[in-house]
Coordinates of C-alpha atoms and ligand atoms in Angstrom, one line a residue:
M1 CA 116.4 120.1 80.8
G2 CA 114.9 122.9 81.9
K3 CA 116.9 125.5 83.8
A4 CA 114.4 125.3 87.0
I5 CA 114.8 121.3 86.8
I6 CA 118.5 121.6 87.0
F7 CA 118.3 124.5 89.6
M8 CA 116.6 121.8 92.0
I9 CA 118.8 118.8 90.8
F10 CA 122.0 121.0 92.0
T11 CA 119.7 122.3 95.5
M12 CA 119.3 118.4 96.1
S13 CA 123.0 117.5 95.7
M14 CA 123.8 120.4 98.0
N15 CA 121.8 119.0 100.5
M16 CA 123.4 115.5 100.2
I17 CA 126.5 117.3 100.8
K18 CA 125.2 119.2 103.8
D19 CA 123.8 115.3 104.8
E20 CA 127.6 114.1 104.9
T21 CA 128.3 116.5 107.5
C22 CA 125.7 115.3 109.9
K23 CA 126.2 111.8 110.0
S24 CA 127.4 111.3 113.4
I25 CA 123.6 113.3 114.9
D26 CA 121.2 112.3 111.8
K27 CA 121.9 108.4 111.6
G28 CA 120.0 106.0 109.2
P29 CA 119.2 105.9 105.0
V30 CA 116.9 108.8 102.9
I31 CA 114.7 107.8 100.4
P32 CA 114.5 110.7 97.7
T33 CA 111.3 112.4 97.1
T34 CA 110.4 113.4 93.3
P35 CA 111.0 116.6 91.6
L36 CA 107.3 117.2 91.8
V37 CA 106.7 116.9 95.3
I38 CA 109.5 118.9 95.8
F39 CA 108.3 122.1 93.6
L40 CA 104.6 121.9 95.4
E41 CA 106.1 122.0 98.7
K42 CA 107.4 125.4 97.0
V43 CA 104.3 126.4 96.6
Q44 CA 103.0 125.7 99.6
E45 CA 105.4 127.7 101.4
A46 CA 104.9 130.5 99.3
A47 CA 101.0 130.1 100.1
L48 CA 101.1 130.7 103.5
Q49 CA 103.2 133.5 103.0
T50 CA 100.8 134.5 101.0
Y51 CA 97.5 133.6 102.4
G52 CA 98.4 133.4 105.9
H53 CA 98.2 131.0 108.5
K54 CA 94.5 131.5 109.1
G55 CA 92.5 128.3 107.3
F56 CA 95.7 127.3 106.0
D57 CA 96.4 123.4 105.2
A58 CA 99.7 122.8 104.2
K59 CA 98.9 119.0 102.8
L60 CA 96.3 120.7 100.1
F61 CA 99.2 122.2 98.3
V62 CA 101.4 118.9 98.0
D63 CA 97.9 117.0 96.7
M64 CA 97.6 119.3 93.4
S65 CA 98.6 118.0 90.2
L66 CA 99.8 119.1 87.3
R67 CA 98.3 120.2 84.3
E68 CA 101.3 120.7 82.2
N69 CA 104.9 119.6 82.5
L70 CA 106.9 120.3 85.6
S71 CA 109.3 122.4 83.9
E72 CA 107.3 124.6 82.4
I73 CA 105.4 124.9 85.3
V74 CA 108.5 125.2 87.4
E75 CA 109.6 128.1 85.0
A76 CA 106.3 130.3 85.5
F77 CA 106.3 130.3 89.2
N78 CA 110.0 131.4 88.8
K79 CA 108.5 134.1 87.2
L80 CA 105.9 135.3 89.3
P81 CA 106.3 138.5 91.0
R82 CA 108.0 138.8 94.3
I83 CA 107.5 141.5 97.0
L84 CA 108.7 142.3 99.9
N85 CA 110.7 139.4 101.6
G86 CA 110.2 137.5 98.4
L87 CA 106.1 137.4 98.9
V88 CA 104.0 136.8 95.5
P89 CA 101.2 139.3 95.4
K90 CA 97.9 137.3 96.5
S91 CA 96.0 137.7 92.7
D92 CA 99.4 136.2 91.0
L93 CA 99.5 133.2 93.0
D94 CA 95.8 132.8 92.6
D95 CA 96.1 132.8 88.7
F96 CA 99.4 131.0 88.9
I97 CA 97.8 128.1 90.7
G98 CA 94.4 128.4 89.0
S99 CA 96.0 128.2 85.5
Y100 CA 98.9 125.0 86.5
L101 CA 97.7 123.1 89.1
S102 CA 94.4 121.2 89.5
S103 CA 92.5 120.5 92.8
P104 CA 93.4 117.6 95.1
D105 CA 89.9 116.4 94.3
E106 CA 90.4 115.7 90.7
D107 CA 92.9 112.3 90.8
L108 CA 90.7 110.2 92.9
V109 CA 86.9 110.2 91.8
Y110 CA 83.8 108.7 93.1
V111 CA 82.9 105.2 92.1
E112 CA 79.7 103.4 93.9
P113 CA 81.3 100.3 95.6
M114 CA 80.5 97.1 93.5
D115 CA 79.0 94.9 96.3
F116 CA 77.4 97.7 98.4
V117 CA 73.8 96.9 99.1
A118 CA 72.0 99.4 101.4
E119 CA 70.7 96.7 104.0
P120 CA 72.5 93.5 103.6
E121 CA 71.2 90.4 104.4
G122 CA 72.3 89.4 108.0
F123 CA 73.6 93.0 108.8
L124 CA 74.4 93.2 112.1
P125 CA 71.8 90.7 113.8
K126 CA 72.4 91.8 117.6
V127 CA 71.2 95.2 117.3
K128 CA 67.5 95.2 118.3
N129 CA 67.2 99.0 119.0
S130 CA 65.8 100.7 116.1
E131 CA 67.3 103.9 116.7
V132 CA 71.0 102.4 116.7
R133 CA 70.0 99.8 114.0
A134 CA 68.9 103.1 111.9
W135 CA 72.1 104.6 112.8
A136 CA 74.3 101.9 112.0
L137 CA 72.7 101.4 108.4
K138 CA 73.7 105.2 108.1
V139 CA 77.2 104.5 109.0
H140 CA 77.3 101.4 106.8
S141 CA 76.1 104.0 103.6
L142 CA 78.4 106.2 104.5
W143 CA 81.1 103.9 102.9
K144 CA 79.8 105.2 99.6
N145 CA 80.7 108.6 100.0
L146 CA 84.5 107.5 101.2
S147 CA 84.7 105.1 98.3
R148 CA 87.0 106.6 94.9
K149 CA 89.2 105.3 92.4
V150 CA 91.9 106.8 90.4
A151 CA 90.9 108.3 87.6
D152 CA 91.9 107.7 83.9
H153 CA 94.1 110.6 83.5
V154 CA 96.3 109.9 86.6
L155 CA 97.2 106.4 85.3
E156 CA 97.9 107.6 81.7
K157 CA 100.6 110.4 83.0
P158 CA 101.3 109.3 86.5
E159 CA 104.1 111.8 86.8
L160 CA 101.8 114.9 87.1
Y161 CA 100.3 113.6 90.1
T162 CA 101.8 112.6 94.1
L163 CA 98.6 110.3 94.1
L164 CA 100.1 106.4 93.4
P165 CA 98.1 104.8 90.8
L166 CA 96.7 101.8 92.9
K167 CA 94.6 99.3 90.6
N168 CA 91.5 99.0 92.5
P169 CA 88.9 101.1 94.1
V170 CA 89.8 102.4 97.3
I171 CA 87.9 103.5 100.5
I172 CA 89.5 106.8 101.8
P173 CA 89.5 107.9 105.7
G174 CA 87.4 111.3 104.5
S175 CA 88.3 115.3 104.6
R176 CA 91.9 116.3 104.2
F177 CA 92.4 112.5 103.7
K178 CA 92.1 111.4 100.5
E179 CA 93.9 108.3 99.6
V180 CA 94.4 105.3 101.4
Y181 CA 96.2 105.1 104.6
Y182 CA 97.7 101.9 106.2
W183 CA 96.6 101.3 109.1
D184 CA 93.4 102.7 108.6
S185 CA 92.6 100.0 106.1
Y186 CA 92.4 97.4 109.0
W187 CA 89.4 99.3 110.5
I188 CA 88.0 100.2 107.2
I189 CA 88.1 96.3 106.6
R190 CA 86.4 95.3 109.9
G191 CA 83.6 97.6 109.1
L192 CA 83.6 96.3 105.3
L193 CA 83.2 93.0 106.5
A194 CA 80.5 94.2 109.0
G195 CA 78.4 94.8 106.1
K196 CA 79.5 91.6 103.6
M197 CA 81.5 94.1 101.4
Y198 CA 84.4 90.9 100.7
E199 CA 85.1 92.7 97.5
T200 CA 86.0 95.7 98.5
A201 CA 87.3 94.3 101.2
K202 CA 90.1 92.1 99.1
G203 CA 90.5 94.9 96.5
I204 CA 91.8 97.2 99.1
V205 CA 94.0 94.2 100.4
T206 CA 95.5 93.8 97.1
N207 CA 96.5 97.2 96.5
L208 CA 98.4 97.3 99.4
V209 CA 100.3 94.0 98.4
S210 CA 100.9 95.9 95.3
L211 CA 102.5 98.7 97.4
I212 CA 104.8 95.9 98.8
D213 CA 105.5 94.7 95.1
Q214 CA 107.4 98.0 94.2
F215 CA 108.8 99.5 97.8
G216 CA 109.3 96.2 99.8
Y217 CA 106.8 98.2 102.6
V218 CA 103.4 99.6 102.6
L219 CA 103.4 103.1 102.9
N220 CA 102.1 105.4 104.9
G221 CA 99.9 106.4 102.4
A222 CA 99.0 106.0 98.9
R223 CA 101.0 109.7 97.6
A224 CA 104.4 109.7 96.3
Y225 CA 105.8 112.3 99.4
Y226 CA 104.8 108.9 102.0
S227 CA 107.3 106.8 100.4
N228 CA 109.8 107.5 103.2
R229 CA 107.8 105.2 106.0
S230 CA 105.3 102.6 106.8
Q231 CA 103.0 102.9 109.4
P232 CA 101.9 100.3 112.2
P233 CA 102.3 96.8 109.9
V234 CA 98.3 95.4 110.2
L235 CA 98.0 93.5 106.7
A236 CA 98.7 90.1 107.4
A237 CA 96.0 90.9 110.2
M238 CA 93.9 92.3 107.5
I239 CA 93.9 88.8 105.1
V240 CA 93.5 86.8 108.0
D241 CA 90.0 88.5 108.6
I242 CA 89.1 88.6 105.1
F243 CA 89.8 84.7 105.1
N244 CA 88.0 84.0 108.0
Q245 CA 84.8 85.0 106.4
T246 CA 85.4 84.4 102.8
G247 CA 87.2 81.1 102.8
D248 CA 89.3 83.1 99.8
L249 CA 92.6 80.7 99.7
D250 CA 93.5 82.4 96.0
L251 CA 94.0 86.1 98.1
V252 CA 96.1 84.0 100.5
R253 CA 98.4 82.5 98.2
R254 CA 99.0 85.8 96.2
S255 CA 99.6 87.9 99.2
L256 CA 102.0 85.8 101.3
P257 CA 105.3 86.5 99.4
A258 CA 104.4 90.3 100.1
L259 CA 104.1 89.2 103.5
L260 CA 107.3 88.0 103.7
K261 CA 108.8 90.8 102.6
E262 CA 107.1 93.2 104.9
N263 CA 108.1 91.1 107.9
H264 CA 111.5 91.4 106.4
F265 CA 111.3 95.2 106.3
W266 CA 110.3 95.8 109.5
N267 CA 113.1 93.0 111.1
S268 CA 116.4 94.2 109.3
G269 CA 118.1 97.3 108.6
I270 CA 117.3 100.3 111.0
H271 CA 114.3 98.8 112.1
K272 CA 115.9 96.2 113.8
V273 CA 117.2 96.4 117.3
T274 CA 119.4 93.7 119.1
I275 CA 118.7 93.8 123.0
Q276 CA 120.3 92.1 125.9
D277 CA 117.9 91.1 128.9
A278 CA 118.8 91.3 132.4
Q279 CA 119.7 87.3 132.3
G280 CA 122.4 88.0 129.4
S281 CA 120.0 86.8 126.6
N282 CA 120.0 88.5 123.5
H283 CA 116.7 89.7 122.0
S284 CA 115.4 91.4 118.5
L285 CA 113.3 93.7 118.3
S286 CA 111.7 96.1 116.4
R287 CA 111.1 100.3 116.1
Y288 CA 109.8 103.2 114.0
Y289 CA 112.7 104.9 111.7
A290 CA 111.5 107.0 109.0
M291 CA 113.8 106.9 105.7
W292 CA 113.7 110.4 105.9
N293 CA 115.6 113.9 107.5
K294 CA 113.4 116.7 105.5
P295 CA 110.4 118.4 106.7
R296 CA 107.6 115.9 105.9
P297 CA 106.6 117.5 103.0
E298 CA 102.5 117.1 104.0
S299 CA 103.6 119.4 106.6
S300 CA 106.8 121.0 105.1
T301 CA 105.7 124.8 106.6
I302 CA 104.7 123.3 110.3
D303 CA 108.1 121.0 110.6
S304 CA 110.5 124.2 109.3
K305 CA 109.0 126.6 112.1
T306 CA 109.2 123.6 114.8
A307 CA 112.5 123.1 113.9
S308 CA 113.3 126.8 113.6
V309 CA 114.6 127.1 117.2
L310 CA 117.2 124.5 116.6
P311 CA 121.1 126.0 116.4
N312 CA 122.1 124.0 113.1
I313 CA 120.8 121.9 110.0
C314 CA 122.4 118.5 112.0
E315 CA 120.0 118.9 114.9
K316 CA 117.5 119.8 112.7
R317 CA 117.9 117.3 110.6
E318 CA 117.8 114.8 112.9
L319 CA 114.3 116.1 114.5
Y320 CA 112.7 115.7 111.2
R321 CA 113.5 112.3 111.3
E322 CA 112.0 112.0 114.8
L323 CA 109.0 113.8 113.3
A324 CA 108.5 111.3 110.7
S325 CA 109.3 108.1 112.6
A326 CA 106.2 109.8 115.0
A327 CA 104.1 109.9 111.6
E328 CA 105.1 106.4 110.7
S329 CA 104.3 105.0 114.4
G330 CA 100.3 106.9 113.3
W331 CA 100.6 108.5 116.7
D332 CA 101.8 111.8 115.1
F333 CA 102.3 113.4 117.4
S334 CA 102.6 112.6 121.0
S335 CA 104.1 112.7 124.4
R336 CA 105.0 109.6 124.1
W337 CA 107.6 109.8 121.9
M338 CA 109.1 113.1 123.7
S339 CA 111.8 113.4 126.5
N340 CA 110.5 116.6 127.5
G341 CA 106.3 116.2 127.1
S342 CA 105.7 120.1 126.5
D343 CA 108.7 120.1 124.0
L344 CA 108.0 118.7 120.4
T345 CA 111.4 119.1 119.5
T346 CA 112.4 116.3 122.3
T347 CA 110.7 114.2 120.0
S348 CA 112.8 110.9 120.1
T349 CA 110.6 108.1 118.1
T350 CA 113.8 106.6 117.3
S351 CA 115.2 106.0 120.4
I352 CA 112.1 104.0 121.8
L353 CA 111.3 100.4 121.3
P354 CA 107.5 101.1 121.5
V355 CA 105.2 98.0 123.0
D356 CA 102.4 98.1 120.3
L357 CA 104.5 97.8 117.2
N358 CA 106.1 94.5 118.6
A359 CA 102.7 93.6 119.4
F360 CA 101.8 94.1 115.9
L361 CA 104.8 92.1 114.8
L362 CA 104.3 89.1 116.4
K363 CA 100.6 89.3 115.7
M364 CA 102.1 89.2 111.9
E365 CA 104.1 86.3 112.6
L366 CA 101.6 84.3 114.5
D367 CA 99.2 85.1 111.5
I368 CA 101.6 84.9 108.7
A369 CA 101.9 80.9 110.2
F370 CA 98.5 80.1 110.2
L371 CA 98.1 81.7 106.8
A372 CA 101.4 79.5 105.7
N373 CA 99.8 76.6 106.6
L374 CA 96.4 77.0 105.1
V375 CA 98.3 76.7 101.7
G376 CA 100.4 73.9 102.4
E377 CA 103.7 75.8 102.9
S378 CA 104.5 74.1 106.1
S379 CA 108.5 75.3 106.5
T380 CA 107.2 79.1 105.9
A381 CA 104.6 78.1 108.8
S382 CA 107.2 76.9 111.3
H383 CA 110.0 79.4 110.9
F384 CA 107.1 82.3 111.5
T385 CA 106.1 80.0 114.6
E386 CA 109.5 80.2 116.1
A387 CA 109.9 84.1 115.4
A388 CA 106.5 84.3 117.3
Q389 CA 108.0 82.6 120.0
N390 CA 111.1 84.5 120.2
R391 CA 109.2 87.4 119.8
Q392 CA 107.0 86.5 122.7
K393 CA 110.1 86.1 124.9
A394 CA 111.3 89.3 124.3
I395 CA 108.6 91.2 124.9
N396 CA 108.0 89.8 128.5
C397 CA 111.6 90.3 129.2
I398 CA 112.0 93.6 128.0
F399 CA 108.5 95.5 128.3
W400 CA 106.1 93.6 130.9
N401 CA 106.4 95.4 134.2
A402 CA 104.4 93.1 136.9
E403 CA 104.5 96.0 139.3
M404 CA 102.3 97.8 137.1
G405 CA 100.4 95.2 135.0
Q406 CA 101.6 96.8 132.4
W407 CA 103.8 96.2 129.1
L408 CA 106.2 99.5 128.8
D409 CA 108.0 101.4 126.0
Y410 CA 111.6 101.3 126.4
W411 CA 114.3 104.0 125.9
L412 CA 117.1 103.1 124.0
T413 CA 120.3 104.8 125.4
N414 CA 123.8 104.5 123.6
S415 CA 124.8 100.8 123.4
D416 CA 127.9 100.2 125.4
T417 CA 128.7 97.1 123.7
S418 CA 131.1 96.9 120.2
E419 CA 128.4 94.7 118.7
D420 CA 125.8 97.5 118.6
I421 CA 123.9 95.4 121.3
Y422 CA 121.6 97.7 123.7
K423 CA 121.6 96.8 127.4
W424 CA 118.2 96.3 129.3
E425 CA 117.8 98.3 132.9
D426 CA 114.6 98.7 134.5
L427 CA 115.2 102.1 134.6
H428 CA 115.1 102.7 131.3
Q429 CA 111.3 101.7 130.8
N430 CA 108.8 104.2 130.4
K431 CA 106.6 104.2 133.5
K432 CA 104.1 106.6 132.3
S433 CA 100.7 104.5 131.1
F434 CA 99.9 104.8 127.7
A435 CA 96.8 103.1 125.4
S436 CA 99.8 101.5 123.8
N437 CA 101.1 99.7 126.9
F438 CA 97.6 97.3 126.6
V439 CA 98.2 96.4 123.1
P440 CA 99.6 93.2 123.6
L441 CA 96.7 91.8 124.7
W442 CA 95.1 91.8 121.5
T443 CA 97.8 89.1 120.7
E444 CA 96.6 85.8 121.9
N445 CA 99.6 84.7 122.8
S446 CA 100.6 87.6 125.1
C447 CA 99.1 86.7 128.1
S448 CA 100.2 83.3 128.3
D449 CA 103.0 83.5 130.5
N450 CA 101.9 82.3 133.8
N451 CA 103.6 85.7 135.7
I452 CA 101.6 87.6 133.7
T453 CA 97.6 87.4 134.1
T454 CA 95.2 89.2 132.2
Q455 CA 93.5 89.8 135.4
K456 CA 96.2 92.0 136.8
V457 CA 96.2 93.8 133.0
V458 CA 92.4 94.4 133.7
Q459 CA 93.3 96.2 136.7
S460 CA 95.8 98.1 135.9
L461 CA 94.0 99.5 133.0
M462 CA 91.2 100.6 135.4
S463 CA 93.1 102.2 137.7
S464 CA 95.4 103.7 135.2
G465 CA 93.5 106.8 134.5
L466 CA 93.1 106.3 130.8
L467 CA 90.0 104.9 131.3
Q468 CA 87.3 107.9 130.8
P469 CA 83.5 108.7 130.9
A470 CA 84.1 108.1 126.6
G471 CA 86.3 105.8 126.0
I472 CA 90.3 105.3 126.6
A473 CA 92.3 108.5 126.4
M474 CA 95.7 107.9 124.6
T475 CA 97.8 108.9 127.4
L476 CA 97.8 111.2 130.6
S477 CA 99.4 114.3 128.9
N478 CA 97.4 116.9 128.1
T479 CA 99.9 119.0 125.6
G480 CA 97.4 119.9 122.8
Q481 CA 99.0 117.2 120.5
Q482 CA 96.5 115.2 118.7
W483 CA 97.7 111.7 120.1
D484 CA 97.6 113.1 124.1
F485 CA 95.1 113.5 126.5
P486 CA 91.9 114.0 126.1
N487 CA 91.9 112.7 122.3
G488 CA 90.6 108.8 122.5
W489 CA 91.1 107.4 118.6
P490 CA 89.1 104.4 117.4
P491 CA 91.8 101.9 116.6
L492 CA 92.9 101.8 120.3
Q493 CA 89.6 101.1 121.7
H494 CA 89.0 98.3 119.4
I495 CA 92.6 96.6 120.1
I496 CA 92.0 96.7 123.5
I497 CA 88.3 95.7 123.4
E498 CA 88.9 93.2 121.2
G499 CA 92.4 92.3 123.2
L500 CA 89.9 91.7 126.0
L501 CA 87.8 89.7 125.0
R502 CA 90.0 87.2 123.9
S503 CA 91.6 86.5 127.1
G504 CA 88.2 85.1 127.8
L505 CA 87.7 86.3 131.4
E506 CA 84.8 86.9 132.1
E507 CA 86.1 90.4 134.4
A508 CA 87.9 91.6 131.0
R509 CA 84.3 90.8 129.0
T510 CA 82.3 92.8 131.7
L511 CA 85.7 96.0 130.6
A512 CA 85.4 95.6 127.2
K513 CA 81.4 95.6 126.9
D514 CA 81.5 98.5 129.1
I515 CA 84.3 100.6 127.0
A516 CA 82.3 99.5 124.1
I517 CA 79.0 101.1 125.4
R518 CA 81.0 104.3 126.4
W519 CA 82.6 104.2 122.7
L520 CA 79.5 103.9 120.6
R521 CA 77.2 106.1 122.8
T522 CA 79.9 109.4 122.1
N523 CA 80.3 108.5 118.6
Y524 CA 76.3 108.3 118.6
V525 CA 75.6 111.9 120.2
T526 CA 78.3 113.6 118.1
Y527 CA 77.2 112.3 115.2
K528 CA 73.7 113.6 116.2
K529 CA 75.0 116.8 117.1
T530 CA 77.3 117.2 113.9
G531 CA 75.7 115.0 111.7
A532 CA 79.5 113.4 111.0
M533 CA 81.4 110.4 112.6
H534 CA 84.8 111.9 113.5
E535 CA 88.1 110.6 113.6
K536 CA 88.7 110.9 116.9
Y537 CA 86.6 111.8 120.2
D538 CA 87.2 113.6 123.3
V539 CA 87.1 111.1 125.9
T540 CA 86.5 113.0 129.0
K541 CA 83.0 113.7 128.3
C542 CA 80.2 111.8 125.8
G543 CA 79.2 113.8 122.6
A544 CA 82.4 115.5 121.8
H545 CA 84.5 115.4 118.7
G546 CA 88.4 115.6 119.6
G547 CA 90.8 118.3 118.5
G548 CA 94.5 119.4 119.4
G549 CA 97.2 118.8 116.6
E550 CA 98.6 120.4 113.4
Y551 CA 95.1 120.6 111.6
M552 CA 91.3 120.8 112.2
S553 CA 89.6 117.1 113.0
Q554 CA 88.5 115.5 110.4
T555 CA 85.4 114.3 109.1
G556 CA 84.2 111.4 107.3
F557 CA 85.6 109.1 109.1
G558 CA 87.2 105.1 107.6
W559 CA 88.1 104.0 111.0
S560 CA 85.5 105.2 113.1
N561 CA 82.9 103.9 111.0
G562 CA 84.7 100.5 110.9
V563 CA 85.0 100.7 114.8
V564 CA 81.3 101.4 115.3
L565 CA 80.3 98.7 113.0
A566 CA 82.7 96.0 114.5
L567 CA 81.7 96.8 117.9
L568 CA 78.0 96.5 117.1
E569 CA 78.8 93.8 115.6
E570 CA 80.2 92.2 118.4
F571 CA 78.2 93.4 121.4
G572 CA 74.8 94.2 119.6
W573 CA 72.7 96.6 121.2
P574 CA 69.5 95.2 123.4
E575 CA 66.1 97.3 122.6
D576 CA 65.8 98.8 125.9
L577 CA 69.0 100.0 126.2
K578 CA 69.2 104.2 125.7
I579 CA 72.2 105.5 123.2
D580 CA 72.1 108.8 124.5
C581 CA 74.7 110.1 126.6
Ligands
LIG601 O1 99.1 115.5 107.7 C1 99.5 115.2 109.1 C2 100.0 113.7 109.2 O2 98.2 113.1 108.8 C3 98.1 111.6 109.1 O3 97.9 111.1 110.3 C4 96.8 111.3 111.0 O4 95.9 110.4 109.9 C5 96.0 109.4 109.2 C6 95.1 109.2 108.7 O5 93.8 108.7 109.0 C7 96.4 108.5 110.4 O6 96.8 107.2 110.3 C8 97.3 108.8 111.8 O7 97.3 108.1 112.6 C9 96.8 110.4 112.1 O8 97.9 110.7 113.2 C10 99.5 111.1 108.4 O9 99.7 109.7 108.6 C11 100.6 111.4 108.5 O10 101.7 110.8 107.9 C12 101.3 113.0 108.4 O11 102.0 113.2 108.8

């Protein structure tokens, strides 16, 4: 074993000792990362020092791969000349990277999707306007740009790559997001289904199922450094939607055991929370909780800087976990998770029971019951029907706020019973309006309670301030974080629109259509201006992409394309309706 590797193992065990002393403040498991990720983080740190902040993207460095074995490369790295403050001169670092590391584009290679047809039969039949139709076909064609497969050399020597070798071709979000992402894949699949690309959609699901087989949950994304957390759990929803269009029972049969495992992941250990309602009944709900307490490797230099204002390693560890947990929520970052909305160091994701996660899990439980019934597994079906009923009750008791007509996130304060049971108190519901407060609309059952009327929710959404000229804002706070005002993100637009439609109420349908038109217009006009689909949009004005956060706004873009195609499929576009702003 090379000296460098021995040194790394020593450093890792020293960190474990430090972790021990932080036990009272930072609670929860840590899934160790690989020596390769730890090494690439060091390259990332050196690169920031040498190249400076301008145009620097930390993720680039952990996406690089090795040209030789790790131990040899680590030795070469340790021999690099260092000047003032340990800085590696630019020419030396350039040479080192050029000689020993491969660029991030070499692990996933282009592949023509097997079922892509430029204009599929029966494509978006309700789109009558020729300009919109031409755009929709263009968006559909973008699947070709975003289609990849794992390169053969990754399969031969996976230890040289942070990319996880998935068997089937994948569709990536785009730009810096060069690998599969969990919740993005749901909207990618919705778009693929609109374009009749059933085999590609099934391949994506099979890949995600293989991650559950290997790890017990679907990772945030298919990279070694994402193995310590998941993302919003929407795999069951993908399978139901594919089944509804293809009738593929084999896919259902193959995926069901993985869905049961995933359900267990979210309903056990640190993710599970027991809370007692005002009437004294106990409920089981879930929260986001990353199994990690160090800087996120893909943003290591950024997290270290954020935490640098904190006084000690234990508080830093606690913050790192909260940041990684925010990434698990998919909302990284947002004032929604902060006790002081203007201070990222107050991010407290694990102290919050999130409405959306529990609505996703309710949907998962209903979906599993549906899928189990299809393949004759009736006892699994009744178990999950009961689980869904229990979660439904919990959602109504803990999150629903009749005065506001919204479901509200709940802040957990220290549990006050010996059995770690939290006691519900009205003042711990977060009364701020977030787009996530409307996610339960997406889950058919949520409005079935007599006291909860969709009408109230519709009124509440319209007067919340979230509804803006070009779509729904995520929050009302303009903090500069990307999951805050004025940004609108595709998945939430679609969930709310589809949720409103599912209610069956005329008023809700009208609002759904209105939001869809605003969203489609801004996507179209921004596309015309910039030639690209964007990951997020500024909803305060039509024709502007979003911004803020820790990286430049990205283009491509998987879930944006998926949402546009799904909305055009649902609502169409009449000949005489203008698509310009
Ligand atoms: O590199 C920073 C973070 O980037 C990802 O988050 C954002 O992009 C994802 C892909 O489109 C999306 O799923 C997520 O909702 C976005 O906030 C990544 O998922 C994070 O884990 C990562 O730290």
